[in-house]
XYZ file of C-alpha atoms in Angstrom:
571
model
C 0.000 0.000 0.000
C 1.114 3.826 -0.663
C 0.932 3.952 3.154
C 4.429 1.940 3.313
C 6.060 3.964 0.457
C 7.334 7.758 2.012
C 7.377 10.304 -0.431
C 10.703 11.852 -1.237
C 11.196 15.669 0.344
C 14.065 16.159 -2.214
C 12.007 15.181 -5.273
C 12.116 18.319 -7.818
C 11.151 18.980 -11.261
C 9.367 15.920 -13.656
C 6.164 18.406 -13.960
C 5.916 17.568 -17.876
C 6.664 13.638 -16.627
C 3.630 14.266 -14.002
C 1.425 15.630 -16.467
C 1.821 12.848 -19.047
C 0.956 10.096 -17.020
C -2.133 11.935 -15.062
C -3.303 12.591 -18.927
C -3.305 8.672 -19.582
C -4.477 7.564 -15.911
C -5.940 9.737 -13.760
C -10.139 9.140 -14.105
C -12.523 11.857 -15.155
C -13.455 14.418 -12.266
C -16.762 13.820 -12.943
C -16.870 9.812 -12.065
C -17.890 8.659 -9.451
C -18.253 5.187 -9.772
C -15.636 2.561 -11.606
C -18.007 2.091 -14.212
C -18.054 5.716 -14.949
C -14.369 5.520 -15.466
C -13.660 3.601 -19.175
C -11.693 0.626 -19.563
C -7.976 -0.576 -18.716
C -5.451 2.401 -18.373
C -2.062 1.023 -18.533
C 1.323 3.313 -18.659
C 4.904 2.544 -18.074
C 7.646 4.847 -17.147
C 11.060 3.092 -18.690
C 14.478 4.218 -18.849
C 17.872 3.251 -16.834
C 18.307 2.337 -13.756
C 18.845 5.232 -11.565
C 17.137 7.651 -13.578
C 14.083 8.013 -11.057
C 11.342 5.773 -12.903
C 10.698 4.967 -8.790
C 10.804 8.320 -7.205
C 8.393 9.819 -10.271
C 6.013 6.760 -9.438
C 5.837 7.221 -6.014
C 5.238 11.276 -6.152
C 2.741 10.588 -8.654
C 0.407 8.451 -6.353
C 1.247 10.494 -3.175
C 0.025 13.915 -5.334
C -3.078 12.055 -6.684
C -4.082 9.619 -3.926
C -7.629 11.480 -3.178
C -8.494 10.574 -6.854
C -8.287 6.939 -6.034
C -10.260 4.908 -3.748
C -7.263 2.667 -3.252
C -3.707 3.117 -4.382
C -1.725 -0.397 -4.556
C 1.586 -1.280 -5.043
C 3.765 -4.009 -5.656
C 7.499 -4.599 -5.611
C 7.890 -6.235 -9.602
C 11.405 -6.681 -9.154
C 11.259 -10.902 -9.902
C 8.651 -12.964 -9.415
C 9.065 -14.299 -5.688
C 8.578 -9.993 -4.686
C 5.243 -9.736 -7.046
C 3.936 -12.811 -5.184
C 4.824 -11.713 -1.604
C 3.245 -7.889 -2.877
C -0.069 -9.743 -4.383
C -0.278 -11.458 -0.813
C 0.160 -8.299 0.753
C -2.144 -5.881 -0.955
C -5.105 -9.209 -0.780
C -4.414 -8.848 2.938
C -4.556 -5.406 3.268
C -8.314 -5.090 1.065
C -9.417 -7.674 3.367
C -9.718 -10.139 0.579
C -7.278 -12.814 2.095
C -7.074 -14.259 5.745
C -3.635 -12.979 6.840
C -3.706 -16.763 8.917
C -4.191 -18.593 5.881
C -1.432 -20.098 3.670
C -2.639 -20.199 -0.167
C -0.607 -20.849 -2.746
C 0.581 -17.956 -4.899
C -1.316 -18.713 -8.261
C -4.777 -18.753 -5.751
C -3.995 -15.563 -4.371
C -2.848 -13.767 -7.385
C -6.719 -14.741 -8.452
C -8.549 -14.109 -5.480
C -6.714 -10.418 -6.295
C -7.426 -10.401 -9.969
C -11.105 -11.002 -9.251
C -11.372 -7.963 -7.023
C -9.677 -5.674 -9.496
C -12.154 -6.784 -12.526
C -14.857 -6.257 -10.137
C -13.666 -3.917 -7.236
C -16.889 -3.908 -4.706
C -15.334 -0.947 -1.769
C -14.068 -3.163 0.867
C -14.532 -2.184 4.235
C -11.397 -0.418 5.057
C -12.511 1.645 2.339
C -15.933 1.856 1.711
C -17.000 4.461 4.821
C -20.210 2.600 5.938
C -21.341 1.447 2.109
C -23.033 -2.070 2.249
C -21.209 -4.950 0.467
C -23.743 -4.704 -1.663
C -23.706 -1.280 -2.662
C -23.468 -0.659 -6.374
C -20.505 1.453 -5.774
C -16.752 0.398 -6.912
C -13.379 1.494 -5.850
C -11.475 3.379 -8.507
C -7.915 1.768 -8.243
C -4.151 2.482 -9.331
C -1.956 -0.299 -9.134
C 1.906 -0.017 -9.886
C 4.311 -2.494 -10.815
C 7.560 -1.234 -9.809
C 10.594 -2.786 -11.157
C 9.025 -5.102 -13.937
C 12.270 -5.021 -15.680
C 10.968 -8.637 -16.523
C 7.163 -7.131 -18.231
C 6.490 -10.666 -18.563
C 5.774 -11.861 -15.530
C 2.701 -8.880 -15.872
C 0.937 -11.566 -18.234
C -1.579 -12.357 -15.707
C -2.955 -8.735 -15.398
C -3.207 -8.401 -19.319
C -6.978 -9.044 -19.407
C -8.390 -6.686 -17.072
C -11.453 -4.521 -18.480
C -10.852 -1.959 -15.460
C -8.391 0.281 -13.646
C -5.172 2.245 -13.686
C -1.686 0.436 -14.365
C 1.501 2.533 -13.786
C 4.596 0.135 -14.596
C 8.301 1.051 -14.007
C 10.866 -0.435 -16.048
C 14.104 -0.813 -17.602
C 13.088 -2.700 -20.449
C 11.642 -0.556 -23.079
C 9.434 -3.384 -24.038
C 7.087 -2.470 -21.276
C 5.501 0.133 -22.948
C 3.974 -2.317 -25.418
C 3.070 -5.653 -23.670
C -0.628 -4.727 -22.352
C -2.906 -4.431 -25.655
C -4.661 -1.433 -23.879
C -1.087 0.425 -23.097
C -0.146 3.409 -24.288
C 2.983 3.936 -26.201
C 4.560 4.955 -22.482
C 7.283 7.343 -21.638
C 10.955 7.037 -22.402
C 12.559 8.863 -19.081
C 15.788 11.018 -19.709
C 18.126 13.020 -17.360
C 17.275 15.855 -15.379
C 17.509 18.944 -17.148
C 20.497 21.233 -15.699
C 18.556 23.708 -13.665
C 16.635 20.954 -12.229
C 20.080 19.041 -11.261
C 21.339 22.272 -10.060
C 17.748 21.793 -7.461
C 18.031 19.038 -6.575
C 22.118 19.288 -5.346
C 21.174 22.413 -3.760
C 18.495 20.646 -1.950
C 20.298 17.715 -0.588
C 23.361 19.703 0.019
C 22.056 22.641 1.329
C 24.397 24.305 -0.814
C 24.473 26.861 -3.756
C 25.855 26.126 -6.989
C 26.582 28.658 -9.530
C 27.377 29.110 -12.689
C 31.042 28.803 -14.136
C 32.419 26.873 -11.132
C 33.944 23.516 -10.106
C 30.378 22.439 -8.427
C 28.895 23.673 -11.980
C 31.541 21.606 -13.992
C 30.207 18.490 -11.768
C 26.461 18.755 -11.920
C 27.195 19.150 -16.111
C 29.468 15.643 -15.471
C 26.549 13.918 -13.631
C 24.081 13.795 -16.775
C 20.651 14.345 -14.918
C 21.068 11.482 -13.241
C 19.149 11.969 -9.774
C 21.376 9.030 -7.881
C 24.417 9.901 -8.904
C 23.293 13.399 -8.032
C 21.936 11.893 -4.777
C 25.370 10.261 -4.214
C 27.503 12.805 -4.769
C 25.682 14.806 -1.793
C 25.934 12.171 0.405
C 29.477 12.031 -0.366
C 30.136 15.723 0.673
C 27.493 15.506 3.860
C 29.163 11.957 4.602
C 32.905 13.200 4.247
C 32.584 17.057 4.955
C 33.491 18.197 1.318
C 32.790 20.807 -0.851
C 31.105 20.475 -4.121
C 34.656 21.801 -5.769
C 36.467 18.992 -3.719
C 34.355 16.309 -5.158
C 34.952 17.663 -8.873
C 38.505 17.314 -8.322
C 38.531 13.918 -6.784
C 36.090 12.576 -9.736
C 38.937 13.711 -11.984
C 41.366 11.137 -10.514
C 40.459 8.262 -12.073
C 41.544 5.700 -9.199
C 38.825 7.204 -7.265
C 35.683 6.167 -9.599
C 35.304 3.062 -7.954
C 35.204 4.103 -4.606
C 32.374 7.220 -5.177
C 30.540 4.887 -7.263
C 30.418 2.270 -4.492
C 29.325 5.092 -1.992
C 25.597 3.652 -0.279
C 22.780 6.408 0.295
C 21.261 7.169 3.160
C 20.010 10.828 3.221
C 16.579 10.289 3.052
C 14.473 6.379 3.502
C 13.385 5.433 -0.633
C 12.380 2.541 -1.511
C 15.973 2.844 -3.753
C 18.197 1.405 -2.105
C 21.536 1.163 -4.610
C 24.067 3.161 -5.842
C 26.032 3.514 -8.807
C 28.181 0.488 -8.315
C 25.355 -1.588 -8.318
C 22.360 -0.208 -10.640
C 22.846 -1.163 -13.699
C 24.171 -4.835 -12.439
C 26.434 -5.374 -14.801
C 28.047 -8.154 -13.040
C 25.016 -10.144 -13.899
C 24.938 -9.592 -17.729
C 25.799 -12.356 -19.815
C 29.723 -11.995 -21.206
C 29.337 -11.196 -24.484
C 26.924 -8.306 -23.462
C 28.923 -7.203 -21.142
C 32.166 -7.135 -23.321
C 30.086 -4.886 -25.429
C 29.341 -2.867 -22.628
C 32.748 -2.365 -22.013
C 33.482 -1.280 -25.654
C 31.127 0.692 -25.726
C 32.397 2.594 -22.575
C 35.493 4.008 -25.086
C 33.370 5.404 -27.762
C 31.514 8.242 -28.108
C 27.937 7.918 -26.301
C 26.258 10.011 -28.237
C 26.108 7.680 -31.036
C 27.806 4.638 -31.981
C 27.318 3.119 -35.455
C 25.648 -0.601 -35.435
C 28.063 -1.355 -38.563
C 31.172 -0.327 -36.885
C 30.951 -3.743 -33.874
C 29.807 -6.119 -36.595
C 31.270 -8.466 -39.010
C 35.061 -8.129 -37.421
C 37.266 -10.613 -38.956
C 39.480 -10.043 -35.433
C 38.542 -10.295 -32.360
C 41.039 -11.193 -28.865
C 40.569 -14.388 -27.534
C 40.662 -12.659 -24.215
C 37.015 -10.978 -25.238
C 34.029 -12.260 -24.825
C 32.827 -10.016 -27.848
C 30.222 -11.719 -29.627
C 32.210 -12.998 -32.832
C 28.491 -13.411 -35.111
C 25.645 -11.623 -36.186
C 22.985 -13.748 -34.031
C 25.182 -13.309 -30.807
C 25.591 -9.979 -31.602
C 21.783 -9.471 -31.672
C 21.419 -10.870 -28.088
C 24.015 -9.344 -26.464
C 22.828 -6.136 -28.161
C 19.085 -6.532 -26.940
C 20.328 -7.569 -22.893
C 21.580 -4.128 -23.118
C 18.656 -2.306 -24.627
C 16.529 -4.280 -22.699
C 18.441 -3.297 -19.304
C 17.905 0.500 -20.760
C 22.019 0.468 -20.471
C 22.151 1.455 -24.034
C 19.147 2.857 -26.875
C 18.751 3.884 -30.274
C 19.614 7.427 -30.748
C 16.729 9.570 -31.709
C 18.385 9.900 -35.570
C 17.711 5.833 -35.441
C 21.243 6.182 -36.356
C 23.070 4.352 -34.042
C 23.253 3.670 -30.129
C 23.840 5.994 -26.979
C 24.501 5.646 -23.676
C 25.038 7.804 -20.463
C 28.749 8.998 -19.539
C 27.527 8.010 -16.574
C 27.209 4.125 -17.031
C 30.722 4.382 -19.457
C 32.102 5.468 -16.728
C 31.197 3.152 -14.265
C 32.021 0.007 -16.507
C 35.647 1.656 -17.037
C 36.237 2.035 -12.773
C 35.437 -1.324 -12.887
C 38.209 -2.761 -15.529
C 41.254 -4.193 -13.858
C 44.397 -3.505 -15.533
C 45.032 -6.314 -18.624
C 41.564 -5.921 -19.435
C 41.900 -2.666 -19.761
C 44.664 -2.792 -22.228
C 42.986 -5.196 -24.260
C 39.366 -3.527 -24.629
C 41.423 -0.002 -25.405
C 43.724 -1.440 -28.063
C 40.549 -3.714 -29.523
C 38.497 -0.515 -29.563
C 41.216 1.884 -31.230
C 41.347 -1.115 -34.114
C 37.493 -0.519 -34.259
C 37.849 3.448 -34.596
C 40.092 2.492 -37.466
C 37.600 0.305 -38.727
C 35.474 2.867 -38.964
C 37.766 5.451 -39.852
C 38.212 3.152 -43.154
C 34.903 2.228 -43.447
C 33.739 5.987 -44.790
C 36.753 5.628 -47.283
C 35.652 1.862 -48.124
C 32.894 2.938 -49.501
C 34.282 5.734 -51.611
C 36.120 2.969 -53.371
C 33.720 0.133 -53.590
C 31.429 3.097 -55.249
C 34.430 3.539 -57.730
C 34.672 0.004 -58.540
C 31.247 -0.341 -59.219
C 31.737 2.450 -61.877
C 34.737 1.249 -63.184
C 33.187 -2.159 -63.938
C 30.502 -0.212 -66.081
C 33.434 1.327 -68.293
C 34.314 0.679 -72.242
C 37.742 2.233 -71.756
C 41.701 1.116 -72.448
C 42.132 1.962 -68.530
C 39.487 0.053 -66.990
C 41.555 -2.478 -65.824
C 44.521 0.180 -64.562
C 41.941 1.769 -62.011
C 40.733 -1.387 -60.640
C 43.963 -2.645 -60.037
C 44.705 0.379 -58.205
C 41.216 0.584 -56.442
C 41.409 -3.193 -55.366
C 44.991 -2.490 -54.197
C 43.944 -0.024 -51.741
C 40.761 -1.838 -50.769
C 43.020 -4.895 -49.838
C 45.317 -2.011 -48.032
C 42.245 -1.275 -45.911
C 41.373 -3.976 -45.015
C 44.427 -5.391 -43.965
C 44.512 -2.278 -41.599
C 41.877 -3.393 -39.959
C 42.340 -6.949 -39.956
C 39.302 -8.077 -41.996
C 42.209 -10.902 -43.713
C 39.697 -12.345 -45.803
C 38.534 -9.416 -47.216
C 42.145 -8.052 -48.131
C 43.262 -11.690 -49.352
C 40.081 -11.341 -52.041
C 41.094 -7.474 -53.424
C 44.461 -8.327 -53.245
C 44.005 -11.696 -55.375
C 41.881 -9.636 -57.854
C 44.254 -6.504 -57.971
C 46.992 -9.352 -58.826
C 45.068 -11.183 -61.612
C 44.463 -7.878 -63.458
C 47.762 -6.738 -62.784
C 48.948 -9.790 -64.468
C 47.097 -9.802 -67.577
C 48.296 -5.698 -67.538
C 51.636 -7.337 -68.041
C 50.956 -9.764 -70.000
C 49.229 -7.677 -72.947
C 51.949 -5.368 -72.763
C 54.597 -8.153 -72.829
C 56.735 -6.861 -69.422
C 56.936 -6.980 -65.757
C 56.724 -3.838 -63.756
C 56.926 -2.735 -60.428
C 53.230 -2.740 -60.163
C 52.961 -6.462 -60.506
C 56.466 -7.100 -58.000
C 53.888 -5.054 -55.528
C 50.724 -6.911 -56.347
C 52.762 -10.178 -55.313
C 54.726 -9.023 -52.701
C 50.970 -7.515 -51.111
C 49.408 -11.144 -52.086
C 51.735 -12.827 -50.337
C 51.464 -10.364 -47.282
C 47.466 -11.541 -47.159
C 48.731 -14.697 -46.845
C 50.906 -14.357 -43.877
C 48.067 -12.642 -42.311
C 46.144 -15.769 -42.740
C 49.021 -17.781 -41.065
C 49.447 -19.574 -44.901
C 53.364 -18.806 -44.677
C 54.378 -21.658 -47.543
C 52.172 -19.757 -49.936
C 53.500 -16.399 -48.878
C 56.800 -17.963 -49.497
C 56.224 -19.248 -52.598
C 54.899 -15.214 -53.870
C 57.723 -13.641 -52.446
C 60.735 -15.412 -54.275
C 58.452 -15.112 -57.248
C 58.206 -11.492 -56.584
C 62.158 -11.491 -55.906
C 62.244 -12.963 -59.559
C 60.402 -10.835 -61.315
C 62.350 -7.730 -59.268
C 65.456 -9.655 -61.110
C 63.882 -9.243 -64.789
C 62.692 -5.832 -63.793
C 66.284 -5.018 -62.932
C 67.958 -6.821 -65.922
C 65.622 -4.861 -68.446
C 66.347 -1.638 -66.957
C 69.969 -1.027 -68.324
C 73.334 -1.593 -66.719
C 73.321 -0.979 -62.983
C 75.042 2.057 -61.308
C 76.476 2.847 -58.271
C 75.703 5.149 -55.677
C 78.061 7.429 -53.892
C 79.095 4.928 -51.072
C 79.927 2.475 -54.055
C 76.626 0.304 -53.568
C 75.342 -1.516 -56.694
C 71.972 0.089 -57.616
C 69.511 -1.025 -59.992
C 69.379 0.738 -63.618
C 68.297 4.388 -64.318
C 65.268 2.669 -65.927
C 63.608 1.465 -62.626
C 60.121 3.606 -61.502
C 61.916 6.274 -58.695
C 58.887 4.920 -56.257
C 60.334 1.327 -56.342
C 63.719 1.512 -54.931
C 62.119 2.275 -51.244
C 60.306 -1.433 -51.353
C 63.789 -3.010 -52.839
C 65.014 -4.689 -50.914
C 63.492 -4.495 -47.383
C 59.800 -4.754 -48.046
C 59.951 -8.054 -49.650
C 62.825 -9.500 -47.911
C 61.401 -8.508 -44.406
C 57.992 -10.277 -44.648
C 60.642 -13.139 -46.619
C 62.191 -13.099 -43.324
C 58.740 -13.446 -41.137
C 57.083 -16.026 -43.327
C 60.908 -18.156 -42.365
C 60.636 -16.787 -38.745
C 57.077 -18.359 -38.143
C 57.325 -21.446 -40.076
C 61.098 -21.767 -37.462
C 63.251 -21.400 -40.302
C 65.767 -19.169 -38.191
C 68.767 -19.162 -40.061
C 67.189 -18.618 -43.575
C 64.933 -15.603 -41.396
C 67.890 -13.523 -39.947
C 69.792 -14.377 -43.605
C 67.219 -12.525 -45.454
C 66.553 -9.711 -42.945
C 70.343 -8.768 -42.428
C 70.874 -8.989 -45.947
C 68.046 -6.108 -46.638
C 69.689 -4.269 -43.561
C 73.151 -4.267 -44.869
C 71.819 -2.966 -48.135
C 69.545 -0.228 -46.881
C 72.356 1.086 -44.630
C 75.097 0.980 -47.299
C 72.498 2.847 -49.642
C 70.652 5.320 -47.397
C 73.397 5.846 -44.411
C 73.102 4.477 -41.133
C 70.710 6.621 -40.261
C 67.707 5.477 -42.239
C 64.999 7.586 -42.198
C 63.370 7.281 -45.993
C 60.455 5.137 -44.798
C 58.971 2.745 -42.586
C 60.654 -0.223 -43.791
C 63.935 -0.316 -42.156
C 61.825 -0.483 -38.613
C 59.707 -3.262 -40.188
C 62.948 -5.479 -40.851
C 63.955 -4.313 -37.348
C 60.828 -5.693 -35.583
C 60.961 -8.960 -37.084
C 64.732 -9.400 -36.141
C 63.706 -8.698 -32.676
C 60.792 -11.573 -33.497
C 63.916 -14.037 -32.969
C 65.578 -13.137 -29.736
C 61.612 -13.592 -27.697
């Protein structure tokens, strides 16, 4: 009964909230009699947990209890707490014999027949006869149906008011008579500023630290709640608290701070809301993504179809598991569709919260997994620049068709290899090859575009872990270098005497020749434990980039590369 449930002396603002669900529940001023009233009005309040769906229930039957003959309410929370409230509220309407032990499914009925046809009991009914042909007007809430489902029971009432609080958006939809319900969002600044000032007893103005920490909070009335229990609990100023949320070995200990200001029928805190111990791994893993990206909206395409994931993560490695671990979270209101439909969001708030709660390895993983994913995505809006250039190069009657796709597929392959998706660089880079090699062959010569289509096809290859076939390409691509070479003129020498290939060779080519080739030679020996034919190829390209370019080698990358997979050897 309301009776049990305090209302909250700090409550502020929610006036628009209020409104909306007295316009969908409260009964006509005029009716006097349940009949009067109309059918089944059902509304839920959903959202995150912490965002007040309780308090907002509570005010709203304390502020409208005179309208009602009885207000009821029952703790939703899992199915043993609806039973145990059912009992309760039977007991309390006189309907069940406190003495008497009936099974749950009996008194959920004996209740359900009262509510379909609610003759004023006598607590209630100020001298009316049992037979009178007046009926209480009722409002019953469910409070914490994050599981609707367990609701079914209640579905085909004719009479009433339902007010339901959940996290799972899929409240708003489950009674046929429902209406669409309310999606609740943060406290709007001036009513965070309130509410602080209330529980603090404290003003906060603009352009300070305490300013800075309401913005921080996101409207969200517990942490708001917390955070001025923290500085009654510990003695510290707003400005104190800002800088101590700043230091990010603190998070865990604020968040874990209990409240105790004022009796709710709330009782967690931030550590414990959103219960994201009890999420399944693969939702949680994308929780935990999630917490380094941008929460104001986070592309769908950008956590799908990855070609690499850690074995350390959980992250749900298909489409289907994807799905599941996508709807736990939407379902737990810890993440929703933005309002473009665009993509997800999520409070700062829960990110966060998820990130005090990494320990260290995890947290290197999930931030170097996630920075591959911004690349991803980084790529992505390029990928599909050039996929819209193949398709328009496949349409063309013209001597260069085949030119542009080489290149196109080349950099495709690039891309994806970037971003490990292997399979989809092995395929451009197969096709870039094949049309680089009929380019030759028409024209009757090898060029430095084809010694780069094999030396990238064998690269694919190594990525795959097939280091025999990325063998094989590379001493083919060494032999066609050799042809290339021999067709180029007489060979010169450089300054510091080193033999350089002939005045003929493209300018662009001498930076891949000979380290390129002969360092990812040297890897596809080094993982197949071919050591002494590894550090034989690698020391060789050394020795010739330093007699060419000068000990200090700074033309490109690919001194470093050879480097690295020396130091492969020595781990």
């Amino acid at each position: 009964m309301l009776d049990d449930l305090p209302r909250n002396p700090n409550f502020v603002g929610r006036e628009q909230t209020l409104e909306a669900i007295g316009e969908s529940l409260l009964p006509p001023s005029q009716a006097s009699i349940a009949s009067e009233v109309g059918g089944l009005k059902v509304l839920a309040l959903c959202g995150m947990g912490g965002i007040g769906k309780t308090e907002i229930a509570v005010e709203f039957a304390h502020r409208h209890k005179s309208k009602f003959d009885a207000v009821l309410w029952a703790q939703a929370g899992s199915r043993h707490a609806l039973e145990k409230s059912l009992w309760q509220i039977a007991v309390r309407l006189g309907l069940l014999d406190p003495s008497e032990n009936q099974d749950p499914k009996a008194n959920k009925e004996t209740l359900r027949s009262w509510l379909s046809n609610p003759r004023m009991p006598v607590a209630f009914s100020e001298g009316y006869p049992e037979s009178s042909p007046f009926q209480a007007t009722w409002l019953l809430v469910f409070d914490g149906a994050d599981d609707p489902f367990i609701l079914r029971d209640f579905w085909t009432l004719h009479r009433g008011c339902i007010l339901i609080t959940s996290r799972d958006p899929r409240a708003k939809i489950i009674f046929p008579s429902s209406e669409a319900g309310l999606d609740l969002k943060g406290l709007q600044k001036k009513e965070s500023t309130a509410l602080l000032n209330k529980m603090t007893k404290k003003i906060v103005n603009e352009g300070t630290a305490a300013d800075s920490l309401v913005q921080l909070l996101g409207g969200l009335p517990l942490a708001i709640a917390q955070i001025a229990n923290i500085s009654a609990s510990r003695n510290l100023s707003l400005g104190e608290i800002y800088k101590l949320y700043n230091q990010p070995d603190q998070h865990a200990k604020l968040h874990g701070t209990s409240i105790d200001l004022y009796p709710s029928v709330y009782s967690h805190n931030l550590a414990t809301v959103w219960k994201m111990e009890t999420l399944n791994p693969s939702a949680r893993t994308l929780l935990d993504v999630l917490s380094f990206l941008d929460p104001v909206q986070v592309s769908e395409q950008l956590l799908i179809d990855i070609d690499h994931v850690p074995r350390a993560l959980d992250f749900p490695r298909s489409r289907k598991s994807f799905n599941r671990a996508r709807d736990e979270l939407m379902q737990s209101s810890l993440m929703k569709w933005s309002q473009e439909g665009l993509g997800f969001t999520l409070h700062g708030l829960v990110q966060d919260v998820a990130i005090a709660k990494f320990e260290e390895e995890r947290f290197s993983t999930l931030f170097s997994f996630t920075v591959f994913l911004h690349e991803k995505g980084y790529m992505r809006d390029i990928d599909e620049l050039l996929k819209t250039s193949t398709e328009i190069c496949e349409e063309l009657n013209h001597t260069d068709k085949d030119t542009l796709l080489i290149d196109t597929h080349f950099v495709l392959g690039a891309i994806a290899a970037d971003t490990n998706q292997h399979k989809a660089s092995r395929w451009h880079k197969e096709v870039s090859y094949d049309l680089q090699l009929g380019v030759s062959k028409n024209i009757r010569t090898v060029d430095e575009r084809l010694i780069l289509s094999l030396v990238e096809r064998a690269v694919s290859r190594i990525q795959d872990g097939h280091y025999d076939e990325a063998i094989k390409w590379l001493l083919g691509a060494q032999d066609a270098r050799r042809k290339l070479f021999t067709s180029c003129g007489p060979a010169r020498q450089n300054t510091k005497g080193v033999m350089l290939p002939g005045p003929e060779v493209h300018s662009k080519l001498l930076p891949y020749w000979p380290s390129e080739l002969e360092a990812y030679l040297g890897l596809a020996y080094l993982m197949l434990d071919r050591w002494n034919e590894s550090e034989a190829v690698l020391i060789e390209a050394l020795q010739f980039r330093r007699q060419a370019l000068g000990e200090k080698d700074v033309d490109s990358y690919r001194q470093a590369l050879a480097l690295s997979f020396m130091s492969f050897r020595s781990l």
